[in-house]
């Protein structure tokens, strides 16, 4: 920054007067202190245009004051550049001005440090979401928008390349954010200012043509306003009538989208009628249609069906005098306030209900807010409730090159690594988040910059499945584990075959060389020896099957007799009837562990039991803690099959007459057959019941458990082992 050229510094009174007009009892001491503090910290600094730097924070504060924001937001506007410029710390601001102001300044600073580097619409939307997600207090975004608005108003002294970069960022990110908040006047001004720098030639052409057209229409506009007012007075409707001109960028956008010339823009001017009630809106609509013939398909009822940003009005287009089309907007005065100021209108909105901030969890809260907090004595109380998380299930992070990536809440560096490439994921050993090393299980936060660290010696482990949130990462890890498990099964199967053949003095390597093993594989419909060994390792084929084919003829009878004398393996259900898929195999023996009774929807894993196939356990089953990891296999539920499973449910409740009947009724009403049920009385007041019943999946079980909890007297419901 350059030294001051001696221009006069703005006075605090310019802001004070606006604040007092909205809030006569406002805490002006807080704003005055912020003004003095900002003046001291920015002393001697000037902007590129030569004016004192203090002009900027004061202008931002004035914008916020005009938007009727509270004292903390206005103070933050005065202080918003002090932390970003390294003049003071957030901690120091908190000591001087309190936590509320410090948090607002900190939020604005974090947003200001982000750089938008791509015109791709997907990236622009991700960037907008990131800013919204970071603005847990909506005032952070409003201060940032006011900051951007004044910067755009004073962009002329900047170099051309900076003008284009800032204007593009404004058009792609900040103008749409103002629109999403319903602050119409700010969105249109930001668009027009950005348009001026991005395409000055077209901007100037449309500006000149609009001025010429408005001069030509001046008398026509007066005539239309006179006719409308006369008709409203005749029917004793107390209304305010005005007109507006279509904004420059809006004209440009319409010309592009509809591929038309300026002369074909028929809604260059629009007339607005403001009344007191919704019923008067529809009455005025009828009067306008009785005056002039409406244009078919040009009527929009945004009162019955509001826009996403809570905008409400009736829009109609009619054929007016001289055959000209006239656009008319009809709305109540409250609707007009919301249309012009958007969410900012609520700082002074006072009719009705109490705010319930816990409901404001998604972007639809912009509409819901119109129905809240209307009965507050002081509209500034509203800010105590506006702590929102607009995207509670998403985080937005940067790559080292500035690209924005979107992940579910709880995502880790592993999710980030697999989003780049599967090999990057497989070899990920850690990450730097905002320049600091973090472990793989570290949860990413919106605004983080993430750099992945890899090693050729790294490979995925089963524990990684606990750390990832994205389907892509989970699928890639499982795919890798399946390949590894097949390799282990192949090794185990070959060892088992070699051990069994050795009992009959048969050399496996020689049998392979002579093609005997391949013959056995083909008889079992396998394409290769390795497929046969893998099947043995998975328990799908017994190694004893080799004996009858490979022992010498003179030993074969003895071998068969020995095999018949061995205890036969009890066959379990096969995968195609059990509801699970194991490595794409459909006829492996499958049983379900009684210790944890897994259900469709549970995270499960398989344990290879030689000669008995695979036993399915829940991944958190305590009995898996001490088992050999090499005998674990990936298992997925087959979503196309609907195999009911038996579960045991324990119910603890107050004892009462009809308790068993009430509990049993829950199962029947939720489409579950009871296999067995028992209730025993523990004492005069307590009873313990155990129900064994069929359920379809985890979701079905959860539904039953929740219904049981709602039965009168029930205190606890739990899932039991078999």
XYZ file of C-alpha atoms in Angstrom:
722
model
C 0.000 0.000 0.000
C 1.129 3.579 -0.610
C 1.258 6.424 1.897
C -1.704 8.719 2.300
C -1.894 11.706 -0.017
C -3.659 13.745 2.664
C -7.325 13.314 1.706
C -9.891 13.836 4.527
C -10.859 10.696 6.461
C -14.608 9.861 6.567
C -16.487 10.682 9.764
C -18.145 8.147 12.023
C -21.353 10.186 11.968
C -22.198 9.018 8.448
C -22.678 5.477 9.735
C -24.102 6.511 13.107
C -27.042 8.363 11.546
C -28.103 5.323 9.481
C -27.838 2.938 12.445
C -29.833 5.242 14.750
C -32.591 5.533 12.139
C -33.089 1.774 12.266
C -32.173 1.076 15.919
C -32.656 4.076 18.237
C -31.191 2.108 21.186
C -28.253 0.644 19.232
C -24.891 0.127 20.940
C -23.094 2.900 19.100
C -20.085 2.586 21.429
C -19.191 -0.772 19.808
C -19.353 0.703 16.289
C -17.492 3.849 17.371
C -14.727 1.749 18.946
C -14.425 -0.345 15.769
C -14.221 2.837 13.681
C -11.439 4.303 15.828
C -9.583 0.981 15.912
C -9.797 0.566 12.119
C -8.674 4.169 11.577
C -5.651 3.589 13.806
C -4.643 0.288 12.159
C -5.061 1.614 8.601
C -3.429 4.974 9.348
C -1.076 6.061 6.555
C -2.427 3.501 4.084
C -4.133 4.433 0.840
C -6.017 2.551 -1.819
C -4.821 2.329 -5.404
C -6.962 5.329 -6.337
C -5.123 7.493 -3.783
C -7.900 7.871 -1.183
C -7.250 6.875 2.470
C -7.678 3.140 2.958
C -10.222 3.806 5.725
C -12.667 4.858 3.002
C -13.153 1.178 2.115
C -14.075 -0.304 5.541
C -16.291 2.721 6.224
C -18.106 2.202 2.890
C -18.556 -1.491 3.695
C -19.989 -0.591 7.114
C -22.353 1.908 5.470
C -23.650 -0.768 3.093
C -24.269 -3.088 6.048
C -25.965 -0.321 8.017
C -28.272 0.400 5.074
C -29.099 -3.319 5.038
C -30.209 -2.891 8.696
C -27.631 -5.298 10.084
C -26.774 -5.328 13.784
C -23.918 -3.610 15.603
C -21.619 -6.665 15.528
C -21.905 -7.008 11.737
C -21.258 -3.290 11.192
C -18.255 -3.429 13.526
C -16.980 -6.446 11.584
C -17.375 -4.446 8.373
C -15.136 -1.738 9.815
C -12.554 -4.295 10.959
C -12.772 -6.879 8.173
C -9.374 -6.102 6.595
C -7.343 -5.776 9.788
C -6.666 -9.517 10.150
C -6.243 -10.233 6.421
C -3.624 -7.483 6.117
C -1.745 -8.892 9.106
C -2.326 -5.806 11.241
C -3.838 -7.674 14.192
C -4.798 -11.214 15.223
C -8.256 -12.709 15.703
C -7.368 -13.274 19.365
C -6.638 -9.564 19.826
C -9.947 -8.607 18.204
C -11.770 -10.996 20.535
C -10.151 -9.380 23.582
C -11.138 -5.885 22.442
C -14.536 -6.438 20.740
C -15.751 -9.815 21.984
C -16.140 -13.249 20.451
C -19.058 -12.374 18.149
C -17.214 -9.656 16.218
C -13.966 -11.673 16.147
C -15.711 -14.726 14.649
C -17.288 -12.601 11.926
C -13.971 -10.988 10.983
C -12.235 -14.381 11.043
C -14.890 -15.869 8.734
C -14.608 -13.007 6.235
C -10.804 -13.298 6.314
C -10.880 -17.013 5.504
C -13.193 -16.453 2.534
C -11.062 -13.560 1.270
C -7.948 -15.745 1.233
C -9.512 -18.240 -1.186
C -8.725 -17.795 -4.856
C -11.177 -18.828 -7.555
C -9.182 -20.080 -10.526
C -11.625 -21.714 -12.942
C -14.555 -20.512 -15.067
C -15.966 -24.036 -15.228
C -19.542 -23.869 -13.928
C -19.138 -26.979 -11.774
C -16.168 -25.374 -10.042
C -18.031 -22.093 -9.616
C -20.938 -23.878 -7.940
C -18.548 -25.814 -5.676
C -16.867 -22.557 -4.772
C -20.212 -20.959 -3.935
C -21.137 -23.944 -1.796
C -17.766 -23.770 -0.059
C -18.332 -20.130 0.869
C -21.831 -20.894 2.117
C -20.540 -23.849 4.114
C -17.863 -21.649 5.698
C -20.403 -18.936 6.555
C -21.997 -20.697 9.499
C -23.085 -17.268 10.664
C -24.855 -15.740 7.661
C -23.519 -12.302 8.600
C -20.072 -13.500 7.473
C -21.379 -13.815 3.927
C -23.216 -10.495 4.087
C -20.066 -8.662 5.213
C -18.101 -10.352 2.427
C -20.727 -9.400 -0.155
C -20.659 -5.781 1.037
C -16.855 -5.848 0.798
C -17.019 -7.191 -2.759
C -19.693 -4.655 -3.753
C -17.581 -1.669 -2.718
C -14.482 -3.158 -4.360
C -16.444 -3.501 -7.602
C -17.708 0.089 -7.306
C -14.083 1.269 -7.050
C -12.424 -1.107 -9.520
C -11.353 1.495 -12.086
C -7.835 2.190 -10.695
C -6.896 -1.503 -10.813
C -4.771 -2.893 -13.709
C -6.858 -4.384 -16.584
C -5.840 -7.978 -15.825
C -6.904 -7.556 -12.172
C -10.190 -5.941 -13.261
C -11.033 -8.941 -15.456
C -10.047 -11.493 -12.788
C -12.057 -9.794 -10.032
C -15.035 -9.149 -12.317
C -15.123 -12.767 -13.459
C -14.983 -14.013 -9.882
C -17.796 -11.608 -9.013
C -19.946 -12.804 -11.927
C -19.318 -16.500 -11.267
C -19.373 -16.583 -7.468
C -20.542 -13.507 -5.568
C -23.434 -12.247 -7.705
C -25.072 -15.724 -7.660
C -24.592 -15.875 -3.876
C -26.403 -12.543 -3.478
C -29.152 -13.960 -5.689
C -29.349 -17.140 -3.621
C -29.888 -14.984 -0.538
C -32.580 -13.065 -2.404
C -30.753 -9.715 -2.232
C -31.946 -8.644 -5.664
C -30.522 -5.108 -5.715
C -27.048 -6.340 -4.793
C -27.053 -9.209 -7.278
C -28.040 -6.954 -10.183
C -25.525 -4.252 -9.261
C -22.723 -6.825 -8.978
C -23.707 -8.309 -12.352
C -23.784 -4.933 -14.093
C -20.450 -3.864 -12.594
C -18.807 -7.157 -13.593
C -20.374 -6.948 -17.069
C -18.805 -3.492 -17.510
C -15.282 -4.894 -17.115
C -15.751 -8.268 -18.805
C -17.305 -6.928 -22.045
C -17.140 -3.150 -21.990
C -18.040 -2.730 -25.666
C -21.312 -4.657 -25.353
C -22.003 -3.070 -21.970
C -21.658 0.422 -23.450
C -23.816 -0.441 -26.482
C -26.684 -1.752 -24.328
C -26.367 1.190 -21.906
C -26.694 3.726 -24.737
C -29.584 1.884 -26.395
C -31.429 1.609 -23.077
C -31.056 5.338 -22.399
C -32.383 6.163 -25.871
C -35.313 3.792 -25.449
C -36.226 5.182 -22.019
C -36.338 8.723 -23.410
C -38.728 7.533 -26.113
C -40.924 5.706 -23.575
C -41.043 8.472 -20.966
C -44.513 9.757 -21.917
C -45.833 6.221 -22.454
C -44.743 5.191 -18.944
C -46.518 8.214 -17.439
C -49.684 7.295 -19.324
C -49.655 3.690 -18.109
C -49.049 4.725 -14.482
C -51.941 7.187 -14.708
C -54.336 4.546 -16.079
C -53.329 1.997 -13.396
C -53.715 4.511 -10.547
C -57.099 5.665 -11.814
C -58.420 2.080 -11.983
C -57.135 1.260 -8.459
C -58.670 4.427 -6.980
C -62.003 3.625 -8.629
C -62.137 0.335 -6.701
C -60.807 1.869 -3.462
C -57.589 -0.134 -3.427
C -54.828 1.564 -1.476
C -51.790 0.739 -3.580
C -48.362 2.058 -4.397
C -47.384 2.056 -8.069
C -43.910 2.382 -9.523
C -41.845 1.152 -12.421
C -38.358 -0.192 -12.938
C -35.941 -0.572 -15.836
C -34.419 -3.878 -16.816
C -30.752 -4.074 -15.790
C -27.988 -4.024 -18.391
C -26.667 -7.524 -17.800
C -30.211 -8.897 -17.621
C -30.864 -7.407 -21.067
C -27.620 -8.881 -22.396
C -28.419 -12.313 -20.974
C -31.896 -12.305 -22.519
C -30.500 -11.283 -25.914
C -28.009 -14.180 -25.747
C -30.386 -16.856 -24.455
C -33.194 -16.001 -26.881
C -30.838 -14.965 -29.711
C -32.646 -11.664 -30.267
C -31.681 -8.037 -30.921
C -32.158 -5.147 -28.501
C -35.228 -3.958 -30.428
C -36.961 -7.263 -29.607
C -36.755 -6.737 -25.819
C -40.360 -6.021 -24.829
C -39.960 -5.907 -21.051
C -37.382 -3.138 -20.862
C -39.670 -1.509 -18.317
C -41.967 -3.244 -15.831
C -44.679 -1.808 -13.617
C -45.006 -2.789 -9.971
C -48.131 -2.541 -7.822
C -47.771 -2.886 -4.045
C -50.778 -3.628 -1.833
C -51.388 -4.724 1.763
C -52.791 -8.253 1.515
C -52.572 -11.352 -0.630
C -56.295 -11.123 -1.496
C -55.710 -7.606 -2.833
C -52.924 -8.995 -5.054
C -55.390 -11.260 -6.828
C -58.037 -8.510 -6.962
C -55.550 -6.158 -8.663
C -54.622 -8.925 -11.098
C -58.266 -9.152 -12.130
C -58.457 -5.381 -12.605
C -55.362 -5.346 -14.812
C -56.752 -8.169 -16.957
C -60.010 -6.264 -17.290
C -58.072 -3.216 -18.473
C -55.870 -4.948 -21.025
C -55.854 -8.358 -22.707
C -53.358 -10.724 -21.024
C -50.728 -12.460 -23.143
C -51.264 -16.254 -23.019
C -48.677 -18.279 -21.054
C -47.144 -15.096 -19.619
C -48.791 -15.329 -16.184
C -46.734 -16.577 -13.204
C -48.111 -17.101 -9.699
C -45.096 -16.905 -7.396
C -47.364 -16.277 -4.399
C -48.895 -19.743 -4.457
C -45.554 -21.268 -5.506
C -42.680 -19.032 -4.284
C -39.235 -19.128 -5.859
C -36.429 -20.938 -4.072
C -35.118 -17.716 -2.504
C -38.592 -16.933 -1.067
C -39.500 -14.388 -3.758
C -43.294 -13.947 -4.035
C -45.340 -11.931 -6.544
C -47.837 -12.220 -9.368
C -46.359 -11.610 -12.829
C -48.466 -10.935 -15.884
C -47.901 -9.486 -19.339
C -50.718 -7.595 -21.090
C -51.233 -5.844 -24.417
C -51.386 -2.158 -23.492
C -52.125 1.024 -25.480
C -50.621 1.171 -28.987
C -50.385 -2.634 -28.938
C -47.308 -2.578 -26.757
C -46.610 -5.363 -24.283
C -46.602 -4.316 -20.625
C -45.148 -6.416 -17.827
C -46.855 -5.960 -14.443
C -45.709 -7.321 -11.070
C -48.145 -7.380 -8.149
C -47.121 -8.102 -4.567
C -47.645 -7.048 -0.965
C -45.331 -4.522 0.640
C -43.795 -7.268 2.792
C -43.159 -9.331 -0.338
C -41.541 -6.289 -1.922
C -39.228 -5.908 1.077
C -38.166 -9.543 0.778
C -37.792 -9.249 -3.017
C -35.498 -6.240 -2.738
C -33.488 -7.078 0.361
C -33.802 -10.861 0.603
C -32.615 -12.350 3.868
C -31.383 -8.929 4.970
C -35.014 -7.830 5.280
C -35.348 -10.008 8.367
C -33.198 -7.805 10.499
C -36.316 -5.625 10.816
C -39.093 -8.133 10.116
C -41.519 -8.249 13.047
C -44.805 -10.106 12.538
C -45.487 -13.611 13.791
C -43.617 -16.680 14.979
C -40.512 -17.444 16.995
C -37.330 -18.543 15.262
C -36.447 -22.236 15.427
C -32.856 -22.257 14.213
C -32.406 -26.028 14.542
C -34.593 -26.402 11.435
C -32.277 -24.214 9.340
C -30.038 -26.985 8.108
C -30.270 -26.860 4.324
C -30.543 -24.161 1.714
C -34.347 -24.268 1.891
C -33.991 -22.416 5.195
C -34.019 -19.229 3.106
C -37.716 -19.801 2.483
C -38.478 -21.091 5.955
C -36.990 -18.010 7.562
C -39.796 -15.950 6.089
C -42.142 -17.624 8.580
C -39.883 -17.397 11.635
C -38.985 -14.913 14.364
C -41.680 -12.406 13.443
C -42.576 -11.642 17.045
C -39.180 -10.588 18.373
C -39.114 -7.371 20.373
C -35.674 -6.526 18.989
C -34.818 -7.866 15.506
C -31.178 -8.036 16.589
C -32.137 -11.045 18.734
C -32.433 -12.859 15.422
C -28.648 -13.058 15.129
C -28.424 -15.110 18.297
C -30.234 -17.877 16.429
C -28.701 -17.630 12.981
C -25.884 -20.109 13.445
C -26.474 -22.375 10.488
C -24.760 -25.165 8.619
C -26.043 -24.813 5.070
C -24.362 -27.998 3.840
C -24.214 -30.276 6.903
C -23.362 -33.379 4.912
C -20.672 -31.972 2.631
C -17.169 -30.551 2.859
C -15.363 -28.594 0.140
C -11.574 -28.723 -0.068
C -8.855 -27.462 -2.411
C -6.287 -29.412 -4.386
C -2.776 -27.870 -4.412
C -3.646 -26.350 -7.829
C -6.755 -24.593 -6.471
C -9.429 -26.991 -7.774
C -12.390 -27.474 -5.449
C -13.435 -31.033 -4.610
C -16.643 -32.004 -2.830
C -16.798 -34.845 -0.284
C -19.281 -36.134 2.290
C -18.865 -34.970 5.864
C -16.245 -37.077 7.650
C -14.178 -37.676 4.491
C -10.455 -38.254 5.005
C -7.248 -37.857 2.956
C -7.884 -41.397 1.668
C -11.132 -40.250 0.023
C -9.227 -37.336 -1.490
C -6.443 -39.640 -2.758
C -8.842 -42.091 -4.418
C -10.713 -39.192 -6.060
C -7.474 -38.423 -7.935
C -6.581 -41.962 -9.062
C -6.838 -45.479 -7.651
C -3.038 -45.852 -7.607
C -2.690 -42.616 -5.656
C -5.168 -44.048 -3.179
C -3.487 -47.457 -2.950
C -0.077 -45.905 -2.219
C -1.259 -43.092 0.095
C 0.727 -42.981 3.333
C -0.401 -39.580 4.613
C -1.310 -36.046 3.687
C -0.483 -32.430 4.303
C -3.576 -30.429 5.165
C -2.966 -26.698 5.113
C 0.753 -27.491 5.132
C 0.665 -29.767 8.204
C 1.108 -33.558 8.234
C -2.036 -35.456 9.234
C -2.841 -39.196 9.566
C -5.036 -41.069 7.098
C -7.993 -40.997 9.505
C -7.938 -37.158 9.761
C -11.345 -35.662 8.900
C -11.207 -32.924 6.264
C -12.876 -29.568 6.878
C -14.352 -27.120 4.388
C -11.652 -24.782 3.090
C -8.728 -27.200 3.655
C -5.977 -27.472 1.056
C -4.935 -31.112 0.741
C -1.698 -32.593 -0.638
C -1.348 -36.395 -0.787
C 1.899 -38.183 0.112
C 2.501 -41.600 -1.467
C 4.999 -44.458 -1.176
C 5.622 -47.336 -3.571
C 5.839 -49.653 -0.550
C 2.333 -48.815 0.686
C -0.762 -50.910 0.023
C -4.347 -50.788 1.335
C -5.397 -52.568 4.507
C -8.815 -53.641 5.720
C -8.738 -50.885 8.352
C -8.934 -48.293 5.558
C -12.584 -49.170 5.089
C -13.203 -47.605 8.513
C -11.666 -44.304 7.412
C -13.311 -43.645 4.040
C -16.717 -42.127 3.319
C -16.954 -42.086 -0.491
C -18.312 -44.993 -2.524
C -15.395 -44.697 -4.959
C -12.758 -45.096 -2.262
C -14.631 -47.956 -0.626
C -15.045 -49.772 -3.953
C -11.368 -49.362 -4.893
C -10.188 -50.622 -1.497
C -12.550 -53.585 -1.650
C -11.440 -54.376 -5.178
C -7.820 -54.378 -4.044
C -8.661 -56.518 -0.998
C -10.569 -58.987 -3.163
C -7.525 -59.361 -5.404
C -5.330 -59.836 -2.362
C -7.776 -62.323 -0.837
C -7.866 -64.344 -4.020
C -4.079 -64.412 -3.942
C -4.156 -65.657 -0.340
C -6.875 -68.200 -1.154
C -4.779 -69.391 -4.096
C -1.781 -69.858 -1.814
C -3.836 -71.611 0.870
C -5.538 -73.836 -1.701
C -2.268 -74.944 -3.260
C -0.813 -75.688 0.192
C -3.891 -77.740 1.110
C -3.752 -79.667 -2.186
C -0.021 -80.351 -1.789
C -0.492 -81.516 1.809
C -3.380 -83.841 0.925
C -1.578 -85.370 -2.081
C 1.566 -85.904 -0.041
C -0.416 -88.353 2.119
C -0.668 -90.543 -0.980
C 2.925 -89.945 -2.061
C 1.888 -87.785 -5.024
C 4.113 -84.867 -6.061
C 1.970 -81.822 -6.902
C 4.575 -80.145 -9.115
C 4.932 -83.288 -11.203
C 1.142 -83.628 -11.470
C 0.986 -80.035 -12.716
C 3.711 -80.674 -15.273
C 1.980 -83.789 -16.596
C -1.351 -81.912 -16.906
C -3.163 -84.011 -14.324
C -4.146 -80.985 -12.215
C -5.471 -79.193 -15.311
C -7.628 -82.214 -16.109
C -9.156 -82.105 -12.623
C -9.738 -78.342 -12.973
C -11.574 -78.792 -16.274
C -13.729 -81.577 -14.819
C -14.849 -79.055 -12.194
C -15.502 -76.405 -14.898
C -12.477 -74.265 -14.040
C -10.453 -72.613 -16.775
C -7.108 -72.974 -15.066
C -5.224 -74.678 -12.248
C -5.107 -71.421 -10.323
C -8.918 -71.215 -10.362
C -9.027 -74.698 -8.868
C -6.537 -73.813 -6.121
C -8.441 -70.626 -5.315
C -11.681 -72.600 -5.017
C -9.980 -74.997 -2.609
C -8.678 -72.046 -0.608
C -12.153 -70.541 -0.390
C -13.592 -73.881 0.755
C -15.556 -74.280 -2.448
C -13.814 -77.534 -3.431
C -12.289 -80.072 -1.046
C -8.627 -80.981 -1.737
C -9.715 -84.617 -1.332
C -11.405 -84.295 -4.722
C -7.931 -84.561 -6.237
C -7.261 -87.929 -4.653
C -9.752 -89.944 -6.679
C -8.270 -88.565 -9.890
C -4.550 -88.616 -9.155
C -3.772 -91.695 -7.052
C -2.418 -94.688 -9.001
C -5.077 -97.194 -10.120
C -3.891 -99.866 -7.684
C -4.292 -97.397 -4.768
C -7.587 -95.862 -5.899
C -9.888 -98.389 -4.197
C -8.036 -97.985 -0.932
C -8.227 -94.189 -1.250
C -11.941 -94.218 -1.949
C -12.546 -96.466 1.043
C -10.557 -94.087 3.267
C -12.503 -91.089 2.006
C -15.847 -92.810 2.684
C -14.786 -93.529 6.244
C -14.058 -89.814 6.900
C -16.822 -87.746 8.462
C -18.690 -86.032 5.641
C -18.709 -82.263 5.542
C -22.053 -80.788 6.465
C -23.094 -78.563 3.589
C -24.385 -75.113 4.425
C -26.388 -72.798 2.266
C -24.732 -71.677 -0.939
C -24.111 -68.074 -1.781
C -26.837 -67.927 -4.392
C -29.378 -68.754 -1.678
C -27.828 -66.950 1.256
C -28.133 -63.401 0.006
C -24.405 -62.658 -0.112
C -21.788 -62.492 -2.856
C -18.255 -63.683 -2.257
C -15.736 -62.595 -4.858
C -18.314 -63.245 -7.590
C -18.545 -66.948 -6.547
C -22.057 -68.357 -6.461
C -21.679 -71.861 -4.984
C -19.353 -71.509 -2.009
C -20.664 -72.959 1.253
C -21.996 -70.158 3.456
C -23.099 -70.021 7.077
C -23.934 -67.093 9.331
C -22.253 -66.563 12.680
C -24.595 -66.997 15.633
C -22.393 -64.802 17.801
C -23.275 -61.582 15.955
C -26.238 -62.599 13.703
C -25.415 -60.390 10.675
C -28.286 -58.899 8.681
C -28.467 -57.335 5.216
C -27.316 -53.768 5.764
C -24.675 -54.675 8.362
C -21.017 -54.305 7.399
C -19.862 -57.917 7.093
C -16.771 -59.985 6.398
C -16.221 -63.674 5.672
C -13.984 -66.138 7.527
C -12.710 -69.172 5.598
C -13.187 -72.428 7.487
C -11.436 -75.288 5.745
C -13.928 -77.881 4.587
C -16.897 -75.765 5.720
C -16.752 -72.808 3.371
C -17.207 -69.260 4.638
C -18.803 -68.005 7.848
C -20.297 -64.504 7.678
C -19.624 -62.161 10.633
C -20.315 -58.511 11.337
C -17.064 -56.583 10.862
C -17.144 -55.471 14.521
C -17.737 -58.989 15.881
C -15.471 -59.504 18.948
C -14.747 -63.087 17.856
C -12.776 -61.813 14.858
C -10.171 -60.045 16.961
C -7.864 -63.059 17.304
C -8.407 -64.798 13.938
C -5.890 -65.073 11.103
C -6.360 -62.114 8.719
C -5.217 -64.268 5.807
C -8.407 -66.291 6.108
C -10.682 -63.223 5.843
C -12.551 -62.528 2.588
C -14.622 -59.625 1.304
C -18.376 -60.185 1.286
C -21.186 -58.021 -0.011
C -24.926 -58.414 0.394
C -26.730 -59.355 -2.785
C -29.292 -56.555 -3.178
C -31.281 -58.537 -5.742
C -32.092 -61.293 -3.250
C -34.480 -60.965 -0.350
C -33.549 -63.675 2.149
C -35.141 -63.217 5.552
C -32.908 -63.750 8.593
C -33.804 -64.689 12.151
C -32.873 -62.279 14.952
C -33.400 -62.111 18.706
C -34.628 -58.883 20.261
C -34.579 -58.118 23.966
C -37.219 -55.814 25.488
C -37.075 -54.316 28.991
C -40.248 -52.617 30.160
C -42.622 -51.863 32.969
C -44.854 -54.829 33.635
C -48.525 -54.401 32.795
C -51.550 -56.366 31.656
C -51.576 -56.901 27.894
C -47.840 -56.223 27.494
C -47.113 -59.401 25.481
C -50.061 -58.704 23.195
C -48.922 -55.120 22.584
C -45.349 -56.153 21.817
C -46.408 -59.020 19.556
C -48.673 -56.631 17.672
C -45.655 -54.536 16.738
C -44.109 -57.473 14.863
C -47.276 -58.344 12.954
C -47.956 -54.710 12.032
C -44.404 -54.452 10.689
C -44.626 -57.587 8.537
C -42.444 -59.802 10.737
C -43.214 -63.384 11.755
C -42.406 -64.335 15.367
C -40.634 -67.678 15.751
C -40.574 -67.639 19.533
C -41.547 -65.165 22.268
C -41.208 -65.137 26.036
C -41.690 -62.613 28.835
C -40.631 -63.096 32.409
C -41.402 -60.872 35.376
C -38.321 -59.643 37.232
C -40.323 -58.037 40.029
C -43.686 -56.350 40.454
C -42.756 -53.454 38.172
C -40.302 -54.793 35.600
C -40.516 -57.368 32.823
C -37.968 -58.756 30.362
C -39.007 -60.154 27.007
C -37.094 -61.980 24.297
C -38.513 -62.277 20.774
C -37.080 -64.408 17.973
C -38.432 -63.229 14.635
C -37.751 -62.991 10.899
C -36.570 -59.656 9.465
C -35.670 -58.620 5.924
C -32.642 -56.460 6.651
C -31.116 -53.976 9.065
C -33.566 -51.259 8.049
C -36.491 -53.572 8.771
C -35.018 -54.460 12.170
C -34.457 -50.786 13.020
C -38.072 -50.017 12.146
C -39.289 -52.785 14.466
C -36.991 -51.701 17.311
C -38.176 -48.083 17.032
C -41.806 -49.229 17.059
C -41.157 -51.358 20.154
C -39.638 -48.346 21.914
C -42.902 -46.468 21.363
C -44.966 -49.090 23.191
C -46.195 -47.745 26.535
C -43.880 -48.749 29.375
C -40.957 -49.941 27.247
C -37.639 -48.603 28.572
C -35.014 -50.429 26.500
C -34.874 -52.489 23.299
C -31.715 -54.259 22.123
C -30.545 -56.668 19.440
C -29.274 -59.950 20.900
C -27.025 -62.705 19.618
C -28.443 -66.133 18.861
